Amino acid sequence: MSAPPVTKIVVVGGGTAGWMTAAAMVRVLGQMPGLSVTLVESEAIGTVGVGEATIPQIIGFNRLLGIDEMEFMRETRATYKLGIEFVDWLRPGHSYVHPFGSFGIDMLGIDFQHFWLRGQSLGDTSRIDDYSIAAAAGKAGRFGWPRTDNPRSPMAKLSYAFQFDAGRYARFLRRYSEAQGAVRVEGRITNVKQDPESGFVTSLVLEDGREVAGELFIDCSGFRSLLLGQTLDVPFTDWSKWLPCDSAVAIPCELGGANEPLTRSTARPAGWQWRIPLQHRIGNGHVFSSSHMDRSAATDLLLANLDGKPLADPNQLSFKAGHRVRAWDRNVVALGLAGGFLEPLESTSIHLVQSGIARLMALFPDTGFGQVEIDRFNLETTREYRNIRDFLVLHYRASERDDSEFWRYCRNLPPPDSLREKLDLFTSSGRIIRENNELFTEDSWLSVMLSQGVTPQSYHPAAWMLDAEETRTRLAHIRAVIAQTVEQLPTQGEFLQANGGAIAHEDYLTS
Ligand code: FAD
């Protein structure tokens, strides 16, 4: 006999993770008899206040919630995003785009990169970026919808995501969740009650003595990890050996500079700086290793590299790369920063919340809390963190920079075995393995590996089926079609004016 369903869900925390979770719960489980979704948050504690760049999977989350994309764009002051521009990562003066979507066209049943590699061996000097519609449009500051209805269109190869105001996004999801029945409780949690035998969390005690009881507790309390870390004492797997950045300073500024539909990451002597252009302002931050640069130098470097006047005081943050050994323990599931953190180099944290929600929905417990389901959740979560870690480490490891202690440390770091295996296969013959449905696709690995100087020694023998002339002709044709298509697209400003723009900011819309 199965145990009765869980109906009393308590979400701890009202940051991006908390409100995404509450919204999904009321949307998906809303019809369950007796369901209650209660979210406890403390305005006095506040949220982390960053986390504004996303990846294309967020479109699926919006669809799950039934959110109107134009309303979402207006309310969160979002811009469109076609990828990430990495500046000075390979070496100072070099830049490339890691685009969303795919490269070129697969031919004769094999991946496009083998034809590109053959072209290079024949003297072609084009860059892999030239074969991505998203990279080309991003660099040109242009945007258009993907043509999913026409697989033959170059626009069928494009994917997009959003850059939004984190505070507005949480408020948007709060309105959505409350309208669908979620209940928000304001107050600081000062005590957590547990069943003396099982250790299951039974209720949260607030500063003023109120008590919030539940069956399933979802810990979205941020870096504090109030339930999973502090109460259940689940250990943390520390990956700072591979990802030594442990600090950040963030600051919004007025609009200025380019308004390409790209997040920008610029390498700095002890880390990197992000630039996230929104409709009404630019989000900026400097992620750095405190062993290689102190806070005040990191803050000065950020302030010296803004495109507009600062709009707030610098927000100082500290973190450690890694994750809780078990994201789900007893009746507590941690999502967001409470479960782990990987630096925002590839904008993956909000996605980790989303995929955690999807996994929780797939393995949703009854009041018996089956261990098999819990173990599966933890296995998949750990695997996802590990795959993302490897992709992030690649960026540091494959750099040619040796102009600071930080970069020398990163370059000389022995990679995790799983990354080593990927690098070996690619270096040998340009092949990429993607296992267990990992987040980053072959195209993503291809983009960062090639652009950061990981060069294959050979390529798939089938690429010889096209002779030299035909190879050159086809490569040139793909480049020309992409360039022509991009020329016809509106600028991001023009596109926003018609699709989701909330403000007619002259600088933004005309540049
Ligand atoms: P928080 O926003 O910290 O929310 C925690 C909540 O818990 C708050 O509401 C707080 O009040 C509540 N709380 C805590 N303790 C108590 C208590 N005792 N009582 C009551 N309430 C309590 N992600 C991306 O996807 N893209 C990015 O570009 C990106 N950039 C980032 C840059 C930096 C420097 C950092 C640190 C993170 C970045 N992230 C990014 C990650 C992203 O910010 C988070 O994943 C996201 O905001 C979710 O945070 P959260 O909701 O888990 O935590």
XYZ file of C-alpha atoms and ligand atoms in Angstrom:
564
model
C 0.000 0.000 0.000
C 1.378 3.369 -0.874
C 1.463 6.102 1.759
C -0.838 9.123 1.320
C 0.444 11.922 -0.948
C 2.425 14.834 0.388
C 0.102 17.823 0.483
C 1.785 20.296 2.855
C 4.752 21.811 1.050
C 6.849 24.464 2.741
C 9.379 26.469 0.758
C 12.059 28.236 2.793
C 13.242 31.409 1.051
C 11.818 33.911 -1.396
C 14.719 34.460 -3.776
C 14.706 33.271 -7.372
C 14.888 29.618 -6.266
C 12.050 29.917 -3.750
C 9.610 31.653 -6.051
C 10.456 29.445 -9.046
C 9.759 26.438 -6.824
C 6.519 27.799 -5.395
C 5.294 28.754 -8.880
C 6.008 25.289 -10.286
C 4.397 23.534 -7.310
C 1.123 25.443 -7.522
C 1.063 25.109 -11.290
C 1.758 21.376 -11.493
C 0.229 20.088 -8.260
C -2.454 22.740 -7.806
C -5.338 20.323 -8.360
C -4.192 17.881 -5.681
C -6.864 17.715 -2.931
C -5.748 19.495 0.218
C -2.549 20.899 -1.326
C -0.938 23.836 0.446
C 2.225 25.609 -0.677
C 3.614 27.974 1.952
C 6.693 30.111 1.350
C 8.539 31.668 4.261
C 10.923 34.523 3.630
C 12.502 37.328 5.553
C 12.701 40.792 4.054
C 15.223 41.694 6.752
C 17.587 39.006 5.475
C 16.886 39.726 1.797
C 18.035 37.814 -1.268
C 21.418 37.435 -2.940
C 20.318 40.096 -5.446
C 22.217 38.762 -8.471
C 21.549 36.076 -11.090
C 20.300 37.797 -14.210
C 21.611 35.797 -17.179
C 19.964 32.557 -18.268
C 20.233 29.783 -20.850
C 17.581 28.685 -23.384
C 16.027 26.020 -21.137
C 14.255 28.815 -19.234
C 11.845 29.110 -22.151
C 10.589 25.619 -21.231
C 10.073 26.732 -17.626
C 8.044 29.755 -18.717
C 5.949 27.480 -20.926
C 5.364 25.068 -18.043
C 3.998 27.983 -16.028
C 1.947 29.215 -18.982
C 3.648 32.618 -18.827
C 3.095 35.052 -21.663
C 6.577 35.852 -22.961
C 5.849 39.489 -23.801
C 4.434 40.156 -20.340
C 7.451 38.432 -18.814
C 9.828 40.572 -20.935
C 8.109 43.806 -19.942
C 7.731 42.992 -16.254
C 11.303 41.800 -15.733
C 12.829 44.435 -18.102
C 14.415 41.535 -19.941
C 16.573 41.529 -23.039
C 17.176 38.661 -25.419
C 20.397 36.682 -25.208
C 22.070 34.657 -27.973
C 25.133 33.495 -26.082
C 28.137 34.648 -24.087
C 31.006 36.678 -25.478
C 34.311 35.683 -23.886
C 36.825 38.511 -24.068
C 40.540 38.023 -23.300
C 40.001 34.454 -22.136
C 42.352 32.715 -24.543
C 44.801 35.633 -24.406
C 44.463 39.420 -24.081
C 42.987 40.864 -27.285
C 41.170 37.671 -28.304
C 37.407 37.192 -28.131
C 34.823 34.632 -29.173
C 31.148 33.877 -28.664
C 29.820 30.700 -27.105
C 26.478 30.841 -28.911
C 23.160 29.128 -28.263
C 22.109 26.818 -31.092
C 24.311 24.856 -33.433
C 27.154 25.317 -35.916
C 27.035 24.874 -39.684
C 25.248 21.893 -41.178
C 26.017 18.249 -40.516
C 26.914 16.628 -43.851
C 27.138 13.038 -45.104
C 26.007 11.834 -41.685
C 28.876 13.322 -39.695
C 29.211 16.364 -37.459
C 29.940 19.715 -39.077
C 33.214 20.314 -37.230
C 34.955 17.561 -39.195
C 34.359 19.492 -42.429
C 35.517 22.689 -40.783
C 38.662 20.898 -39.558
C 39.271 19.554 -43.053
C 38.857 23.100 -44.384
C 41.467 24.335 -41.895
C 43.883 21.657 -43.065
C 43.319 22.945 -46.607
C 44.273 26.490 -45.615
C 40.841 27.917 -44.768
C 41.222 30.521 -42.003
C 37.576 31.067 -41.023
C 36.646 30.844 -37.354
C 34.081 28.442 -35.972
C 32.014 31.491 -34.843
C 31.440 32.295 -38.527
C 29.246 29.191 -38.794
C 26.853 30.084 -35.990
C 23.867 32.284 -36.736
C 23.552 33.128 -33.025
C 27.215 34.197 -32.749
C 27.015 36.274 -35.929
C 23.718 37.936 -34.956
C 24.929 38.496 -31.397
C 28.109 40.237 -32.524
C 26.116 42.360 -34.988
C 23.708 43.398 -32.195
C 20.764 41.818 -34.031
C 17.980 39.455 -33.023
C 15.089 37.467 -34.494
C 12.916 34.520 -33.504
C 14.159 31.028 -34.316
C 12.372 29.534 -37.354
C 11.323 26.241 -35.804
C 8.661 25.936 -38.513
C 11.277 25.835 -41.285
C 14.202 23.482 -40.661
C 15.877 24.669 -43.876
C 16.132 28.267 -42.670
C 19.462 29.323 -41.072
C 17.267 30.768 -38.292
C 16.245 27.210 -37.379
C 19.738 26.843 -35.878
C 19.288 29.669 -33.404
C 18.231 29.420 -29.762
C 17.827 32.222 -27.279
C 17.475 32.976 -23.604
C 16.870 36.067 -21.464
C 18.739 38.522 -19.310
C 16.432 39.927 -16.650
C 16.267 41.958 -13.475
C 16.560 39.383 -10.654
C 14.438 41.382 -8.195
C 11.697 41.934 -10.760
C 11.778 38.246 -11.722
C 11.240 37.123 -8.104
C 8.378 39.638 -7.714
C 6.841 38.510 -11.013
C 6.874 34.875 -9.876
C 5.562 35.877 -6.454
C 2.502 37.536 -8.024
C 2.014 34.467 -10.213
C 2.341 32.014 -7.298
C 0.095 33.942 -4.921
C -2.560 34.277 -7.621
C -2.547 30.488 -7.941
C -2.847 29.845 -4.218
C 0.658 29.893 -2.709
C 0.769 31.560 0.713
C 3.657 33.797 1.674
C 4.692 34.096 5.307
C 6.967 36.961 6.253
C 9.373 36.289 9.109
C 12.803 35.137 10.153
C 13.139 31.451 10.960
C 15.020 31.097 14.246
C 14.474 27.437 15.043
C 13.793 24.229 13.134
C 11.923 21.405 14.868
C 12.698 17.786 13.988
C 11.172 14.436 14.778
C 13.408 13.073 17.552
C 13.595 9.604 15.995
C 13.774 10.123 12.237
C 15.301 13.577 12.188
C 12.614 14.639 9.692
C 11.865 18.349 9.848
C 8.407 18.894 11.317
C 8.089 22.676 11.579
C 9.835 26.030 11.380
C 9.678 28.429 14.302
C 9.711 32.134 13.483
C 11.231 34.941 15.537
C 7.801 36.008 16.841
C 6.932 32.469 17.932
C 4.685 31.491 14.998
C 5.199 27.960 13.746
C 4.931 26.677 10.178
C 4.441 22.912 9.925
C 4.785 20.814 6.790
C 5.480 17.413 5.259
C 7.961 18.294 2.502
C 10.388 21.171 3.099
C 12.163 22.745 0.147
C 15.238 24.597 1.284
C 15.752 27.693 -0.876
C 17.436 29.663 1.901
C 20.457 30.605 -0.204
C 24.064 30.194 0.901
C 22.873 29.759 4.518
C 21.427 26.352 3.598
C 19.285 26.603 6.714
C 17.681 23.162 6.586
C 19.976 20.921 4.549
C 23.293 22.349 5.729
C 22.668 23.839 9.163
C 19.895 21.567 10.476
C 20.562 18.204 8.805
C 24.304 18.787 8.595
C 24.661 17.349 5.083
C 28.343 17.788 4.111
C 29.544 19.979 1.259
C 31.713 18.696 -1.603
C 34.302 21.402 -2.098
C 35.550 21.979 -5.660
C 37.527 25.144 -5.012
C 40.695 23.304 -6.068
C 39.325 23.345 -9.618
C 37.347 26.559 -9.419
C 39.347 28.869 -7.132
C 37.141 31.958 -7.508
C 35.402 32.438 -4.159
C 34.277 36.063 -4.178
C 32.334 38.537 -6.232
C 31.404 42.177 -6.213
C 28.306 43.204 -8.166
C 26.973 46.615 -9.171
C 24.337 47.833 -11.616
C 25.099 50.837 -13.820
C 23.304 53.075 -16.285
C 23.022 51.972 -19.890
C 25.997 52.662 -22.111
C 28.201 50.960 -24.657
C 27.008 48.200 -26.959
C 23.594 46.575 -26.550
C 24.262 43.270 -28.226
C 22.013 40.352 -27.229
C 24.973 38.777 -25.430
C 26.217 38.414 -21.891
C 29.868 39.407 -21.787
C 32.586 37.802 -19.709
C 35.957 39.566 -19.695
C 38.941 37.801 -18.148
C 40.698 39.782 -15.416
C 44.008 39.095 -13.611
C 42.358 37.082 -10.802
C 39.024 36.094 -12.331
C 36.557 37.698 -14.722
C 33.956 40.432 -15.067
C 30.377 40.010 -16.240
C 28.272 42.505 -18.159
C 24.558 41.801 -18.530
C 22.647 44.447 -20.509
C 18.967 44.799 -19.527
C 16.319 47.160 -20.866
C 16.813 49.752 -18.115
C 20.345 49.185 -16.813
C 23.424 46.995 -17.063
C 24.250 44.359 -14.447
C 27.986 44.081 -13.748
C 30.100 41.972 -11.479
C 33.635 40.853 -10.864
C 34.160 37.221 -9.856
C 37.615 36.701 -8.380
C 39.855 34.538 -6.255
C 40.485 36.185 -2.884
C 43.800 34.338 -2.656
C 44.953 36.274 -5.711
C 43.317 39.700 -5.302
C 41.880 41.568 -2.334
C 38.344 42.926 -2.223
C 39.193 46.567 -2.543
C 41.399 46.001 -5.619
C 38.654 43.816 -7.143
C 36.040 46.511 -6.472
C 38.245 49.251 -7.938
C 38.861 47.182 -11.065
C 35.116 46.685 -11.531
C 34.305 50.360 -10.968
C 36.971 51.333 -13.502
C 35.342 49.149 -16.138
C 31.670 50.142 -16.194
C 29.861 51.456 -19.262
C 27.726 53.893 -17.253
C 27.270 55.637 -13.889
C 26.908 53.208 -10.923
C 23.310 52.923 -9.688
C 23.960 51.369 -6.254
C 26.677 50.547 -3.782
C 28.809 47.501 -4.573
C 27.279 44.234 -3.344
C 30.028 42.044 -1.849
C 29.554 38.258 -1.975
C 31.541 35.209 -0.886
C 31.021 31.588 -1.933
C 32.634 28.236 -2.423
C 32.382 26.106 -5.559
C 30.701 22.772 -4.938
C 27.486 21.209 -3.739
C 25.878 19.398 -0.819
C 26.642 15.667 -0.970
C 22.902 14.958 -0.896
C 20.552 17.595 -2.286
C 17.669 15.581 -0.827
C 17.940 14.263 2.736
C 14.947 12.880 4.642
C 12.061 15.293 3.917
C 14.264 18.220 2.872
C 15.190 19.023 -0.731
C 17.579 21.913 -1.366
C 17.254 23.957 -4.539
C 19.301 26.974 -5.571
C 22.238 28.237 -3.557
C 21.194 26.151 -0.530
C 22.138 23.032 -2.533
C 25.359 24.230 -4.153
C 27.014 26.825 -6.307
C 29.084 26.981 -9.448
C 30.299 30.390 -10.536
C 28.050 32.122 -13.076
C 30.507 31.819 -15.998
C 27.944 29.958 -18.118
C 24.779 31.278 -16.389
C 23.832 27.854 -15.046
C 22.489 28.428 -11.509
C 18.933 29.375 -12.412
C 18.906 26.397 -14.733
C 20.011 24.160 -11.842
C 16.966 25.365 -9.907
C 14.761 24.596 -12.889
C 16.196 21.139 -13.479
C 16.002 20.403 -9.742
C 12.298 21.289 -9.823
C 11.762 19.035 -12.859
C 13.581 16.174 -11.141
C 11.596 16.677 -7.942
C 8.362 16.631 -9.911
C 9.392 13.397 -11.659
C 10.321 11.743 -8.353
C 7.743 13.506 -6.181
C 7.412 11.639 -2.882
C 4.449 10.372 -0.948
C 4.541 10.652 2.839
C 6.561 7.415 2.964
C 9.560 9.244 1.377
C 10.998 6.239 -0.518
C 14.777 6.046 -0.319
C 15.139 4.691 -3.863
C 13.614 7.870 -5.318
C 15.710 10.043 -3.011
C 18.908 8.236 -4.080
C 18.012 8.669 -7.737
C 17.427 12.382 -7.231
C 20.796 12.744 -5.548
C 22.627 10.727 -8.189
C 21.257 12.827 -11.029
C 21.835 16.092 -9.181
C 25.476 15.244 -8.448
C 26.004 14.189 -12.047
C 24.575 17.456 -13.314
C 26.799 19.531 -11.037
C 29.847 17.504 -12.082
C 29.164 17.932 -15.793
C 28.762 21.688 -15.419
C 31.912 21.873 -13.273
C 33.927 20.195 -16.040
C 32.635 22.640 -18.626
C 33.561 25.607 -16.419
C 37.019 24.221 -15.637
C 37.627 23.878 -19.384
C 37.487 27.689 -19.764
C 40.287 28.208 -17.250
C 42.356 25.208 -18.134
C 42.426 25.911 -21.885
C 43.617 29.494 -21.540
C 47.019 30.571 -22.850
C 47.208 33.371 -20.278
C 50.253 33.342 -18.043
C 50.243 37.006 -17.064
C 49.262 36.496 -13.413
C 49.622 33.961 -10.617
C 45.914 33.155 -10.916
C 46.085 32.222 -14.599
C 49.268 30.217 -14.138
C 47.511 28.265 -11.380
C 44.492 27.609 -13.608
C 46.507 26.592 -16.678
C 48.609 24.121 -14.764
C 45.752 22.522 -12.880
C 45.329 18.801 -13.580
C 41.727 18.565 -14.897
C 39.165 16.211 -13.351
C 39.388 12.744 -15.005
C 36.026 13.206 -16.711
C 37.244 16.406 -18.379
C 40.598 14.868 -19.246
C 38.772 12.112 -21.156
C 36.795 14.667 -23.184
C 39.902 16.705 -23.949
C 41.866 13.612 -25.037
C 39.189 12.437 -27.454
C 38.709 15.870 -28.961
C 42.433 16.527 -29.282
C 42.912 13.189 -30.991
C 40.153 13.357 -33.598
C 37.695 16.226 -33.051
C 35.046 13.967 -31.539
C 32.890 14.967 -28.583
C 31.093 12.633 -26.212
C 27.967 13.735 -24.410
C 26.829 11.346 -21.714
C 23.725 11.039 -19.556
C 21.947 13.824 -21.356
C 24.358 16.379 -19.924
C 23.402 20.033 -20.062
C 26.047 21.315 -22.449
C 25.669 19.974 -25.944
C 28.341 18.904 -28.395
C 28.070 22.372 -29.958
C 28.846 24.063 -26.648
C 31.901 21.913 -26.032
C 32.991 22.439 -29.623
C 32.660 26.187 -29.301
C 34.699 26.585 -26.141
C 37.314 23.948 -26.975
C 38.069 25.271 -30.456
C 37.856 28.933 -29.473
C 40.196 28.420 -26.546
C 42.834 26.728 -28.628
C 42.171 23.014 -28.052
C 43.065 21.806 -31.538
C 42.289 18.328 -32.855
C 45.162 16.490 -34.539
C 42.835 14.834 -37.046
C 39.178 14.549 -37.973
C 36.598 11.976 -39.002
C 37.849 10.102 -42.099
C 34.429 10.521 -43.746
C 35.185 14.238 -44.231
C 37.507 13.123 -47.064
C 34.399 12.163 -49.023
C 34.170 15.817 -50.075
C 37.097 16.850 -52.222
C 39.092 19.969 -51.386
C 37.231 22.263 -53.780
C 33.811 21.079 -52.659
C 34.800 21.487 -48.987
C 35.903 25.088 -49.556
C 32.795 25.887 -51.609
C 30.380 24.507 -49.033
C 32.095 26.248 -46.125
C 32.043 29.569 -47.988
C 28.376 29.074 -48.859
C 27.371 28.470 -45.214
C 29.255 31.589 -44.108
C 27.623 33.684 -46.826
C 24.094 32.494 -45.996
C 24.622 33.284 -42.308
C 26.045 36.730 -43.043
C 23.162 37.587 -45.416
C 20.540 36.348 -42.959
C 22.003 38.413 -40.125
C 21.975 41.574 -42.254
C 18.189 41.298 -42.597
C 17.531 41.027 -38.849
C 16.441 43.987 -36.736
C 18.711 45.262 -33.978
C 17.939 44.099 -30.451
C 16.565 47.606 -29.716
C 14.247 47.544 -32.740
C 13.148 44.022 -31.941
C 12.397 44.866 -28.317
C 10.382 47.883 -29.348
C 7.948 45.487 -31.013
C 8.407 42.511 -28.678
C 8.444 42.990 -24.936
C 10.114 46.376 -24.590
C 8.854 48.243 -21.505
C 10.670 51.512 -21.879
C 11.536 53.652 -24.848
C 15.035 54.498 -23.789
C 16.578 56.435 -26.590
C 20.155 55.290 -26.084
C 19.012 51.744 -25.910
C 16.683 51.713 -28.862
C 18.827 53.648 -31.283
C 22.327 52.292 -30.741
P 18.720 33.904 -2.190
O 18.445 34.811 -3.319
O 19.873 34.155 -1.323
O 17.416 33.685 -1.386
C 17.431 33.131 -0.084
C 16.093 33.380 0.576
O 16.077 32.707 1.823
C 15.810 34.850 0.865
O 14.466 35.149 0.592
C 16.056 34.961 2.360
O 15.306 35.988 2.946
C 15.568 33.583 2.802
N 16.107 33.182 4.104
C 17.365 32.798 4.428
N 17.452 32.552 5.737
C 16.223 32.751 6.266
C 15.667 32.671 7.575
N 16.402 32.354 8.638
N 14.366 32.971 7.720
C 13.574 33.318 6.672
N 14.050 33.424 5.418
C 15.352 33.144 5.221
N 22.606 32.465 -11.730
C 22.310 32.474 -13.027
O 21.581 31.598 -13.495
N 22.801 33.446 -13.856
C 23.658 34.382 -13.406
O 24.055 35.253 -14.178
C 24.066 34.340 -12.054
N 24.951 35.223 -11.546
C 25.350 35.107 -10.245
C 26.378 35.910 -9.747
C 26.843 35.733 -8.437
C 27.978 36.548 -7.931
C 26.223 34.808 -7.579
C 26.663 34.649 -6.154
C 25.190 34.030 -8.063
C 24.769 34.151 -9.393
N 23.785 33.327 -9.905
C 23.475 33.357 -11.226
C 23.072 32.427 -9.024
C 21.704 33.022 -8.695
O 21.858 34.303 -8.136
C 20.962 32.120 -7.726
O 20.976 30.809 -8.197
C 19.534 32.554 -7.599
O 19.440 33.914 -7.318
C 18.849 31.767 -6.540
O 19.237 32.196 -5.264
P 18.450 31.578 -4.051
O 17.009 31.853 -4.230
O 18.895 30.174 -3.893
O 19.040 32.355 -2.791
